[in-house]
């Protein structure tokens, strides 16, 4: 997972790229069999123990989702933690320090 977080004028901007196949369950493989659905269902970001972003995703989101959001109340050097859960119960986490601009 790639995460970039920067703060300017007390507003933290976050950009993240989550590597994931995001299969809809409707695509067929070369033999004609359906590829089982496998997509991220929830993404959560927290900073300083507070949840600053939460999103529910579905099969309509493309492979390797790119998400961007902003929040206030953080300081340069604070750690931003991002986690996701998918439709198969798998999960992932990532962290990034908030950089000053």
Coordinates of C-alpha atoms in Angstrom, one line a residue:
X1 CA 0.0 0.0 0.0
X2 CA 1.3 3.4 -0.9
X3 CA 0.3 6.3 1.3
X4 CA 1.2 10.0 1.0
X5 CA 0.1 12.4 3.6
X6 CA 1.0 16.1 3.8
X7 CA -0.3 19.1 5.8
X8 CA -0.7 22.6 4.7
X9 CA -2.7 25.4 6.4
X10 CA -3.9 22.9 9.1
X11 CA -5.5 20.6 6.4
X12 CA -4.0 17.2 5.9
X13 CA -4.3 15.7 2.3
X14 CA -4.0 12.0 2.0
X15 CA -3.5 10.0 -1.2
X16 CA -3.3 6.2 -1.2
X17 CA -3.0 3.4 -3.6
X18 CA -4.1 -0.1 -2.5
X19 CA -2.9 -3.0 -4.6
X20 CA -5.8 -5.4 -4.9
X21 CA -7.4 -7.5 -7.7
X22 CA -10.9 -6.1 -7.1
X23 CA -12.6 -9.0 -9.0
X24 CA -16.3 -8.3 -9.5
X25 CA -17.3 -12.0 -9.8
X26 CA -18.6 -11.5 -13.3
X27 CA -15.4 -11.8 -15.3
X28 CA -14.6 -15.2 -17.0
X29 CA -11.2 -16.7 -17.2
X30 CA -9.7 -18.3 -20.3
X31 CA -11.6 -21.5 -19.7
X32 CA -14.9 -19.7 -19.5
X33 CA -15.4 -20.2 -15.7
X34 CA -16.4 -17.2 -13.6
X35 CA -13.6 -15.7 -11.5
X36 CA -14.9 -15.5 -7.9
X37 CA -15.7 -12.1 -6.5
X38 CA -12.8 -10.6 -4.4
X39 CA -13.0 -7.0 -3.6
X40 CA -12.3 -4.5 -0.8
X41 CA -15.3 -3.9 1.3
X42 CA -14.1 -1.4 3.9
X43 CA -11.2 1.1 4.2
X44 CA -10.5 3.0 7.5
X45 CA -7.9 5.6 8.3
X46 CA -7.0 6.9 11.8
X47 CA -4.7 9.5 13.2
X48 CA -3.9 9.9 16.9
X49 CA -6.5 7.2 17.8
X50 CA -9.3 9.0 16.0
X51 CA -10.9 7.7 12.8
X52 CA -10.5 10.4 10.2
X53 CA -11.8 8.5 7.1
X54 CA -14.0 5.4 6.6
X55 CA -15.4 4.1 3.2
X56 CA -17.4 1.1 2.1
X57 CA -16.3 -0.1 -1.3
X58 CA -17.9 -2.6 -3.7
X59 CA -17.2 -4.6 -6.8
X60 CA -17.7 -1.5 -9.0
X61 CA -14.3 -0.1 -7.9
X62 CA -11.4 -0.7 -10.3
X63 CA -8.3 -2.8 -9.7
X64 CA -5.7 -1.2 -7.3
X65 CA -8.1 1.5 -5.9
X66 CA -6.8 5.0 -5.5
X67 CA -8.4 7.0 -2.7
X68 CA -7.9 10.6 -1.7
X69 CA -9.3 12.6 1.2
X70 CA -8.6 15.5 3.5
X71 CA -9.0 16.1 7.2
X72 CA -7.9 18.7 9.8
X73 CA -6.6 18.4 13.4
X74 CA -3.3 16.6 12.6
X75 CA 0.3 17.9 13.0
X76 CA 3.4 17.3 10.9
X77 CA 5.1 14.1 12.0
X78 CA 1.9 12.5 13.2
X79 CA 1.4 8.9 12.0
X80 CA -1.6 8.1 9.8
X81 CA -2.7 4.4 9.9
X82 CA -4.8 2.9 7.1
X83 CA -6.4 -0.5 7.1
X84 CA -8.7 -2.4 4.7
X85 CA -10.8 -5.6 4.8
X86 CA -12.0 -7.5 1.7
X87 CA -14.8 -9.8 0.8
X88 CA -12.8 -12.9 1.6
X89 CA -11.9 -11.7 5.1
X90 CA -8.3 -10.8 4.1
X91 CA -6.9 -7.5 5.3
X92 CA -4.0 -5.1 5.0
X93 CA -2.5 -2.2 6.8
X94 CA -0.2 0.7 6.1
X95 CA 1.2 3.7 7.9
X96 CA 2.7 7.0 6.9
X97 CA 4.1 10.0 8.7
X98 CA 2.4 13.3 7.8
X99 CA 4.9 15.6 6.1
X100 CA 4.8 19.3 6.2
X101 CA 4.6 21.2 2.9

